[in-house]
XYZ file of C-alpha atoms in Angstrom:
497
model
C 37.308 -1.013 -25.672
C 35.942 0.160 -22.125
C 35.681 3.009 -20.473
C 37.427 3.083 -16.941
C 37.560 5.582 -14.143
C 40.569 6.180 -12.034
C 39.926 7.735 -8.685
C 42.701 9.042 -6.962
C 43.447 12.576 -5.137
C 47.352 12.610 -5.927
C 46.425 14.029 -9.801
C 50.331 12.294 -11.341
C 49.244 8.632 -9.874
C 45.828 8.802 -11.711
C 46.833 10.110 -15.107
C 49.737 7.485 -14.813
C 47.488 4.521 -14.376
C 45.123 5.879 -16.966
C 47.973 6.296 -19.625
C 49.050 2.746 -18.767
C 45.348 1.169 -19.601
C 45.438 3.194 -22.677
C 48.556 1.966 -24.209
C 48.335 -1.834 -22.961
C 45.000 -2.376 -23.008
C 44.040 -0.070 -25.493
C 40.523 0.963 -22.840
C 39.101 4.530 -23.098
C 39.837 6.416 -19.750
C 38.875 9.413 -16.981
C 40.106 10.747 -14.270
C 38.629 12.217 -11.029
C 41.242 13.866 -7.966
C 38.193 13.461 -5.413
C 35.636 11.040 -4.645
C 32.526 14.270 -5.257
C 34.158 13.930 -8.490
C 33.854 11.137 -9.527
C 30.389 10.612 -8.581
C 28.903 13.572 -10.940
C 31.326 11.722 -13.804
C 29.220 8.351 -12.895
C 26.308 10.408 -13.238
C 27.160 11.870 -16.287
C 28.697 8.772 -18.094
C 28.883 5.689 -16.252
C 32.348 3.774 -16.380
C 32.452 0.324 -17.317
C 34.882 -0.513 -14.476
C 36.366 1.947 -11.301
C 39.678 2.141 -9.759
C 38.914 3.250 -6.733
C 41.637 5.008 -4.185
C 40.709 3.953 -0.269
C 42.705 7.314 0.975
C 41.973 10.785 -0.046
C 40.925 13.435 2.093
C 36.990 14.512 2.677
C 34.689 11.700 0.429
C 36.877 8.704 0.877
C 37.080 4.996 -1.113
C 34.801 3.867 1.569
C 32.311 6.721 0.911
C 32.053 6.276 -2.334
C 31.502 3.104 -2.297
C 28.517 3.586 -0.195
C 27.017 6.370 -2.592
C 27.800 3.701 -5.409
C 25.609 1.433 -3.823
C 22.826 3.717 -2.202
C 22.498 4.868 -6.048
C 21.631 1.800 -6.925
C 24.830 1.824 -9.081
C 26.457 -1.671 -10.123
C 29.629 -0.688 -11.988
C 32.203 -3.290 -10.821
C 34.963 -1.284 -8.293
C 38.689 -2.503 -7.860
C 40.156 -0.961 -4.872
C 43.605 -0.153 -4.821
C 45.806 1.423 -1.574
C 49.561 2.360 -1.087
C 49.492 1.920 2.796
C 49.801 -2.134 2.963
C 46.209 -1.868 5.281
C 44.872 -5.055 3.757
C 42.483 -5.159 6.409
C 40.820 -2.080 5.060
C 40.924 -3.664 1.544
C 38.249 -6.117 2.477
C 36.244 -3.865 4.374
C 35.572 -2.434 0.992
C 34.882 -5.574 -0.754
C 32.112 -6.643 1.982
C 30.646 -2.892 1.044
C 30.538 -4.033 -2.606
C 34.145 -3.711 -4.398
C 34.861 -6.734 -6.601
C 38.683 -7.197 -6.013
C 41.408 -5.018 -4.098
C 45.336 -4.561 -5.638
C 48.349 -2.447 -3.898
C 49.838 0.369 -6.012
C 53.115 -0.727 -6.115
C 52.353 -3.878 -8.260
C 53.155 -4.226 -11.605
C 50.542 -2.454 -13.892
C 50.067 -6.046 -15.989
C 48.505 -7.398 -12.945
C 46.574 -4.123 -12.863
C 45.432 -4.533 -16.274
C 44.413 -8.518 -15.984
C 42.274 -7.468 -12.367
C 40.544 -4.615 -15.021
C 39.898 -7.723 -17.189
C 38.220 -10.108 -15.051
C 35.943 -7.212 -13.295
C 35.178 -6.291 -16.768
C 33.961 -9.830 -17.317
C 32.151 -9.915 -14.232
C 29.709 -6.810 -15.091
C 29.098 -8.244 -18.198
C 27.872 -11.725 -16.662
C 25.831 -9.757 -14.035
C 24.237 -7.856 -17.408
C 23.650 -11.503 -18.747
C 21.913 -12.873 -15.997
C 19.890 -9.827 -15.379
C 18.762 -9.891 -19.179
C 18.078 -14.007 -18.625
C 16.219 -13.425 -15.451
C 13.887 -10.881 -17.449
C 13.203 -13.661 -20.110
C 12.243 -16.006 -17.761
C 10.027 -14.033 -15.484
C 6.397 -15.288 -16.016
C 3.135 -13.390 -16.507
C 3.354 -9.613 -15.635
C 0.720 -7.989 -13.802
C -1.703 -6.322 -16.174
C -4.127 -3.514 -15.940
C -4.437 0.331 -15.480
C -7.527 0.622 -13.185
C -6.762 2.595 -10.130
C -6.766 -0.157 -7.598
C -3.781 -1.925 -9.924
C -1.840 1.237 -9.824
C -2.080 1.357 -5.904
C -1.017 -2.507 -5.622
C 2.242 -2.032 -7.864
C 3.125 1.485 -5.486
C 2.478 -1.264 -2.393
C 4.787 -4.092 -3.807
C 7.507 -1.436 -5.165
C 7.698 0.204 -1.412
C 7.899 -3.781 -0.063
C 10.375 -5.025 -2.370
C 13.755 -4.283 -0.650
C 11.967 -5.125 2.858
C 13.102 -8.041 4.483
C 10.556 -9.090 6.181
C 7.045 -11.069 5.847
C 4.527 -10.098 3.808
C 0.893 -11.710 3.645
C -0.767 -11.446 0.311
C -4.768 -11.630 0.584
C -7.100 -12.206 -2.438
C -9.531 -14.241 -3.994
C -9.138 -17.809 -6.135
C -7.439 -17.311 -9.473
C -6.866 -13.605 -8.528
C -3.117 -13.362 -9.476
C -1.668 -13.936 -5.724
C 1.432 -15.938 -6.848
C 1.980 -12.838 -9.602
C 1.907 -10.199 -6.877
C 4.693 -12.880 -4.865
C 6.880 -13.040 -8.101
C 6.556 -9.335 -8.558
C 7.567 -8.680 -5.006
C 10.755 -10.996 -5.227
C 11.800 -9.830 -8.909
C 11.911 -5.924 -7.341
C 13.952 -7.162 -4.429
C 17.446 -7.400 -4.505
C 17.697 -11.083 -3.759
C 19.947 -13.241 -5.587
C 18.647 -16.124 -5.003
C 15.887 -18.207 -6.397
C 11.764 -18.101 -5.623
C 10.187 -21.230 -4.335
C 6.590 -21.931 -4.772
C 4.699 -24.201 -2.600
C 1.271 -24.371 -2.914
C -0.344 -26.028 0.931
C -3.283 -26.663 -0.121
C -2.160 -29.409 -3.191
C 0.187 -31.569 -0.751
C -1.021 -34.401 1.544
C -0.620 -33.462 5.496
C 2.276 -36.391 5.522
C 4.078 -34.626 2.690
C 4.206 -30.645 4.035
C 6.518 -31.546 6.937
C 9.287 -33.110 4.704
C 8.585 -30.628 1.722
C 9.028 -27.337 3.484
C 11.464 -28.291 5.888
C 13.554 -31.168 4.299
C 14.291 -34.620 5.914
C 17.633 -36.622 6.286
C 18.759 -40.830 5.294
C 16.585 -42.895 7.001
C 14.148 -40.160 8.660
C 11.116 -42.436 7.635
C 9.874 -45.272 5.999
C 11.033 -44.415 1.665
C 13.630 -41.786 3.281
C 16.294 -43.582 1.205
C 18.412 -40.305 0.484
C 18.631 -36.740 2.282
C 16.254 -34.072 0.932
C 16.717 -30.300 1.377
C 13.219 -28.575 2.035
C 11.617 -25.192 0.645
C 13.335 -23.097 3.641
C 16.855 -24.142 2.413
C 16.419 -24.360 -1.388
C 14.887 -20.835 -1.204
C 18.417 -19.640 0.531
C 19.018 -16.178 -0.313
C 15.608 -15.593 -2.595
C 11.810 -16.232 -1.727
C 9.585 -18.979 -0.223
C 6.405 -18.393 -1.523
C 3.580 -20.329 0.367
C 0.748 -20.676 -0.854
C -2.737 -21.101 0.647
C -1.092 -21.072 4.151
C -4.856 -21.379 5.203
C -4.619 -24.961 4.708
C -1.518 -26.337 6.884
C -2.161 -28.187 10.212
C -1.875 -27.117 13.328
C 1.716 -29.018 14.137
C 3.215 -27.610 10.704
C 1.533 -24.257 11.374
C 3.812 -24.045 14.833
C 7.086 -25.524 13.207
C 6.351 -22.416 10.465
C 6.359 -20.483 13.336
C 9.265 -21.634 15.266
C 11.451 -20.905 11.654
C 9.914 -17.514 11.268
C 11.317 -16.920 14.857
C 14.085 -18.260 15.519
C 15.472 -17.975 11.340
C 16.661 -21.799 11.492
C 15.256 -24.825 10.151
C 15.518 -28.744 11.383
C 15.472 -31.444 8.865
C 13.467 -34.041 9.807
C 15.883 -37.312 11.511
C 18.072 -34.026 11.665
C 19.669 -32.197 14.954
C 21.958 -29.856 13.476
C 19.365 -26.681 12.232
C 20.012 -24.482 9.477
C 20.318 -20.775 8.986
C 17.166 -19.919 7.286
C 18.193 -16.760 4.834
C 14.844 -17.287 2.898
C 12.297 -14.074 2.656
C 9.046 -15.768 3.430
C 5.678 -14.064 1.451
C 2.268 -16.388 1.959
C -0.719 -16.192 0.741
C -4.694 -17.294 1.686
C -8.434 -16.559 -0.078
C -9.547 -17.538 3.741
C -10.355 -15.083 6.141
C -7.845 -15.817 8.479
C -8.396 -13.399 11.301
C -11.637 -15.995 11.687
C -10.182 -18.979 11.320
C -7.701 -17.603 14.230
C -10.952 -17.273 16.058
C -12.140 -20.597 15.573
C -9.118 -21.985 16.529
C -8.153 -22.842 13.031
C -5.386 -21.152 13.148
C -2.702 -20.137 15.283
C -2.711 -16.292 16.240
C 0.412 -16.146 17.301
C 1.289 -16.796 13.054
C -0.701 -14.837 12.147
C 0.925 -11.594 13.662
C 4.142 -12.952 12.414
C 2.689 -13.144 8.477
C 0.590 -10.125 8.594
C 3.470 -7.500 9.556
C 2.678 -6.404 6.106
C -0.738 -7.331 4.064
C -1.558 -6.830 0.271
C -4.908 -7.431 -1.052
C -4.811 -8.518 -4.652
C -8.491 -7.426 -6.310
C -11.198 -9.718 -7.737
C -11.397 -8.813 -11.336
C -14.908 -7.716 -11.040
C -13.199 -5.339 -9.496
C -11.359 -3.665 -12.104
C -13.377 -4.916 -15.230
C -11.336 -1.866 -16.923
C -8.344 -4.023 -17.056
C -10.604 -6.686 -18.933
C -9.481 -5.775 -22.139
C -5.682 -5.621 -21.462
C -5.890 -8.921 -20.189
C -7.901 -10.756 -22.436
C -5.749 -9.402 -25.557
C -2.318 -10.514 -22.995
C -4.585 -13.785 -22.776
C -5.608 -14.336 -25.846
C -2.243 -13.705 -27.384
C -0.331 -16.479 -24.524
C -2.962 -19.220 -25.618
C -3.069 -18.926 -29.697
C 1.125 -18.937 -28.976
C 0.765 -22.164 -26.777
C -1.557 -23.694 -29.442
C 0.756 -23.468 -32.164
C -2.079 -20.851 -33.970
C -1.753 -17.377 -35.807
C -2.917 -14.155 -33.718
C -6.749 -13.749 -33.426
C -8.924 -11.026 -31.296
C -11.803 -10.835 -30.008
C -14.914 -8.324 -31.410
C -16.599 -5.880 -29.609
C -19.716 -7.841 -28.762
C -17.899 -10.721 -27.255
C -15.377 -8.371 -25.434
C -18.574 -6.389 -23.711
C -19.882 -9.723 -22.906
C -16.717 -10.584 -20.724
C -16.806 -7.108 -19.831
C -20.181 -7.477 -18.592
C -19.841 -11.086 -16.290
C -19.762 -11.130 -12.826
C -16.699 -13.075 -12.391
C -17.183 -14.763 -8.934
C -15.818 -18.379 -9.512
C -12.161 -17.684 -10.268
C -11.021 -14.461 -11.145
C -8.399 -13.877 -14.102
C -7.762 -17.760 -14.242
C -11.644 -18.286 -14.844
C -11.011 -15.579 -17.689
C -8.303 -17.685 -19.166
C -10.109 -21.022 -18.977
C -13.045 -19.068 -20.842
C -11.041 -17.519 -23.717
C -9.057 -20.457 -24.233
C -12.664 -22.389 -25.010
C -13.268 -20.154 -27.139
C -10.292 -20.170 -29.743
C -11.381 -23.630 -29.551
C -14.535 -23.601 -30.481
C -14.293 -20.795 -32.983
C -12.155 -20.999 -36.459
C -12.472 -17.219 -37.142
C -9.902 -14.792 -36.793
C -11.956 -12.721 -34.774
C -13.957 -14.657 -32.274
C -17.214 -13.300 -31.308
C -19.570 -13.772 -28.638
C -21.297 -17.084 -30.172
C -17.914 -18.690 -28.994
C -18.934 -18.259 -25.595
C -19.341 -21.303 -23.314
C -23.075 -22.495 -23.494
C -23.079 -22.233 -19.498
C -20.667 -18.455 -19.632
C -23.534 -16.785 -17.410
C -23.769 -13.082 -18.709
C -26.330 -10.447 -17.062
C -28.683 -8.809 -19.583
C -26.999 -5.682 -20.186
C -29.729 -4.002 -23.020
C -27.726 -4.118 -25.689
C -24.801 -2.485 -24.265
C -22.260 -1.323 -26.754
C -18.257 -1.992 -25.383
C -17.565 1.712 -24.857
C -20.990 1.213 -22.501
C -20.028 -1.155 -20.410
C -16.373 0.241 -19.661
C -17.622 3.160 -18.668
C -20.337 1.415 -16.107
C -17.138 -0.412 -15.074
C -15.502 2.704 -14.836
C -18.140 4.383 -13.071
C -18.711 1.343 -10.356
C -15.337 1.795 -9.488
C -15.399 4.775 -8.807
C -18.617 5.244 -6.765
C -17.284 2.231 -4.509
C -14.698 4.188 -3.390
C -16.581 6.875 -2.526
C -18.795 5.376 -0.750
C -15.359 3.728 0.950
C -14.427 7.373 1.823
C -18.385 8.942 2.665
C -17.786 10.872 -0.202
C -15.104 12.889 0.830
C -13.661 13.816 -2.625
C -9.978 14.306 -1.631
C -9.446 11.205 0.118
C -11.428 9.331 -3.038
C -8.937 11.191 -5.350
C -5.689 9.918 -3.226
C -6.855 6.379 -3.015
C -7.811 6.330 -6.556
C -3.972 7.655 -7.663
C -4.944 11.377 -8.982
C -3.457 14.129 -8.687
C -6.595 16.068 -6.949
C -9.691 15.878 -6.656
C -10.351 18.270 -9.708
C -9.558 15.350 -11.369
C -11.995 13.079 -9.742
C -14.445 15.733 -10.463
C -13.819 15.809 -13.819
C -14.076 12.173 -14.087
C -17.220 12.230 -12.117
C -18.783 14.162 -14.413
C -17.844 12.386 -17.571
C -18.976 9.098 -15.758
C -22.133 10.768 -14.789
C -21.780 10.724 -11.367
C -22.335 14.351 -10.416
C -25.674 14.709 -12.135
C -27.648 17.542 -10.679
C -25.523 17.511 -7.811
C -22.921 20.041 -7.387
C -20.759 18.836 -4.279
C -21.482 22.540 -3.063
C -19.063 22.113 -0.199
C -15.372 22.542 -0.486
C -13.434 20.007 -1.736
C -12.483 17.088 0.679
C -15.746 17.642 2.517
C -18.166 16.813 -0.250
C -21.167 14.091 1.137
C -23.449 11.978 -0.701
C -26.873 12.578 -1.775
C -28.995 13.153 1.428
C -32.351 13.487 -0.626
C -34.567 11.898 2.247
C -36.256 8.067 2.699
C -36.169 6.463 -0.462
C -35.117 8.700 -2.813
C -31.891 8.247 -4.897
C -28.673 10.168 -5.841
C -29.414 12.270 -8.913
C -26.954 10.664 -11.027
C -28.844 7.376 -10.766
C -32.096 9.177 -11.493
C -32.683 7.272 -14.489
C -31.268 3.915 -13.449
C -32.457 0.791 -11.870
C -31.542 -0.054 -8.555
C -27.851 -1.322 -8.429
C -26.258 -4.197 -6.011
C -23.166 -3.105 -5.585
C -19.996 -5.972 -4.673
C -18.912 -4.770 -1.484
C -19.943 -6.114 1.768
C -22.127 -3.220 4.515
C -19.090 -1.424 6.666
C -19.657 -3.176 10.035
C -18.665 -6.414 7.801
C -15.134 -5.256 6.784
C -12.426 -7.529 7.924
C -10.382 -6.420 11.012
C -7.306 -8.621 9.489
C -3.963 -6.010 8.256
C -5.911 -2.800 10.034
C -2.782 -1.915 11.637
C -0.434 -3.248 9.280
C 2.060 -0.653 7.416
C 0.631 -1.150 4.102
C -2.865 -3.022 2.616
C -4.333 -3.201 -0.363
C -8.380 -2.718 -0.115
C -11.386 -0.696 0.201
């Protein structure tokens, strides 16, 4: 039994129809006289299925509709209308209704169009449970920096247009593009193709497709990324890599949203969302000549930069359990963990090769070379390169992770405590302060200025911050400020320091 919700201002019509559904198809129903009306009922308890009047005075069918779908609301709508306006009738189902019927039809054919939208929300409900099974790896971690990148891909999701994702090897790039399409509202699929792994004579054909007989071994017509992505997401990945004459043909598509198979004339509508990706520094490679500027402003309309783990070596733990978990699964073994010692060591290494997929490659060495349920630190590679750390407990080294964190980004934001808090995701900068403290930061030094105008430690020629009274001199991963890249400055959103 389902619950349906007849919308209709002339009160004897909708109690009529909803008496009807009752006694033939035995369905639980509401009424609503105005389209307000039905809204706060949708609100309140969501129907199954609508019947939806296109003529009633003030909120119409059609405005409902629209407040259906600007509230993200997917219950499936059959219009109905007693003015013969057929016209009208498929206005509404290009704003979202699934079918239309006239009110003077027989209420069996009402009752079998109930049916098959009934059917239809519950195959949408399917493939929206199916699509959440097969999504791959999440993106892990609750370091500040993570927190800002999912805010940046959830306001980019529904965008249309090009986004340029920036970040080191192994660094979870293709993650943030998968996260990006999954939050979209794209029905169609995501394509991957990695530019970097394909031979020069392959990219052409693979991203744009070729026809019978385009080249030698053309023996049958192949559709490229662009089309098979119709709909969804082209995800290209280390766009870095592609030659100049493919770099202007990816160009010419982004343009002019059409595609040309190769031995083709007729070009196709390209309907694709394209998101690419690079660990080069592309602003200089445009300066070198590398690559094309003119692309570059096309990809970089909006810019994400994905973090290095070293980076956010509070997430280490989350993703080594995630890790860990994915690769005694895959090896057909029971659950194991890892102890505190070896945990601290990964806490502790620099990470510079590649990222969270060095991290796998690393843990998955050693549940081989250990037998133990809990694998500890002997497991570790012979060449795993960890700094002394003097013994450092775990709880020690997350909170020196914690604390590096934090004092890059104020030294990011000269110290100004408010603008550190905001880019960090607090609430204020009494919460910085608070975290300062606990971190050690603050030492003897009291910020004395109000907050937002705070400045470091201006002790005089070679002496050091208070808080690092006690501590050796630190190298901190961040390059001096007259080496920051230029490349996403004025783009709407970026991810970085």
């Amino acid at each position: 039994m389902a619950h349906i919700l007849i919308v209709d201002d002339v009160a004897a019509l909708a109690e009529q129809y909803a008496y009807d559904l009752r006694r033939l198809a035995d369905h639980e129903t509401t009424v609503a006289t105005s389209g307000a009306e039905a809204l706060e009922q949708v609100a309140e308890v969501p129907a199954d299925c609508i019947i939806l009047d296109l003529e009633m005075p003030g909120m119409d069918g059609f405005a409902v509709l629209r407040a259906l779908e600007e509230a993200g609301v997917s219950i499936p709508v059959i219009v109905y209308t007693g003015t013969g306006d057929f016209d009208r009738c498929m206005r509404a189902v290009r704003l979202g209704a699934f079918s239309f019927i006239d009110k003077s039809e027989p209420m069996q054919r009402v009752v079998r169009e109930v049916e098959m939208a009934l059917e239809h929300g519950s195959l949408r409900e399917e493939v929206a449970t199916l699509r959440a099974r097969l999504r791959g790896p999440e993106l892990l971690g609750t370091s500040a920096v993570m927190q800002t990148l999912r805010d940046q891909i959830a306001r980019l999701a529904p965008i249309p247009s090009s986004v340029l994702i920036l970040g080191e090897s192994g660094s979870g790039k293709e993650l943030v593009a998968r996260a990006l399409h999954e939050q979209s509202d794209r029905d169609g699929p995501f394509v991957a193709i990695n530019a970097g792994a394909l031979p020069d004579s392959l990219v052409e054909s693979e991203l744009f497709g070729h026809e019978r007989g385009a080249f030698t071994g053309a023996d049958k017509v192949h559709r490229g990324a662009f089309e098979r992505a119709a709909g969804g997401t082209l995800f290209l990945d280390e766009i870095g890599e592609l030659e100049s004459g493919i770099q202007a043909r990816l160009l010419r598509a982004l343009e002019a949203r059409e595609v040309t198979r190769l031995g083709g004339e007729k070009p196709i509508s390209v309907t694709a969302r394209v998101v690419a990706a690079t660990h080069r520094d592309l602003d200089q490679d445009a300066q070198d000549g590398r690559f094309r500027t003119d692309l570059l402003y096309r990809l970089n309309t909006h810019v994400l930069r994905v973090p290095p783990l070293r980076d956010r070596k509070s997430d280490i733990p989350e993703l080594a359990a995630a890790l860990l978990g994915g690769i005694c699964k895959s090896f057909g073994m029971k659950a194991r963990r890892l102890s505190d010692d070896a945990l601290a060591a990964l806490m502790n290494a620099e990470w510079r090769r590649n990222n969270v997929r060095e991290l796998r490659t690393v843990l998955e060495r050693m549940v081989i070379a250990s037998d133990d349920a809990v694998i500890d630190v002997d497991a570790l590679p012979a060449e795993f390169e960890v700094p002394v750390s003097g013994g450092s407990s775990f709880a020690e080294q997350k909170v020196e992770a914690e604390r590096g964190i934090v004092l890059r980004a104020l030294e990011a934001h000269d110290w100004r405590i408010t603008e550190t808090a905001a880019s960090l995701g607090l609430a204020d900068h009494a919460s910085l302060l608070k975290i300062m403290r606990r971190l050690g930061i603050l030492g003897g030094w009291g910020g004395g200025g109000a907050a937002g105008s705070a400045r470091p430690w201006r002790g005089g020629a070679g002496r050091r911050h208070p808080s690092a009274a006690s501590k050796k001199p630190r190298k901190w991963n961040h390059a001096p400020a007259s080496h920051k890249r230029p490349l996403g400055e004025a783009a709407d959103v970026e991810y970085g320091r």
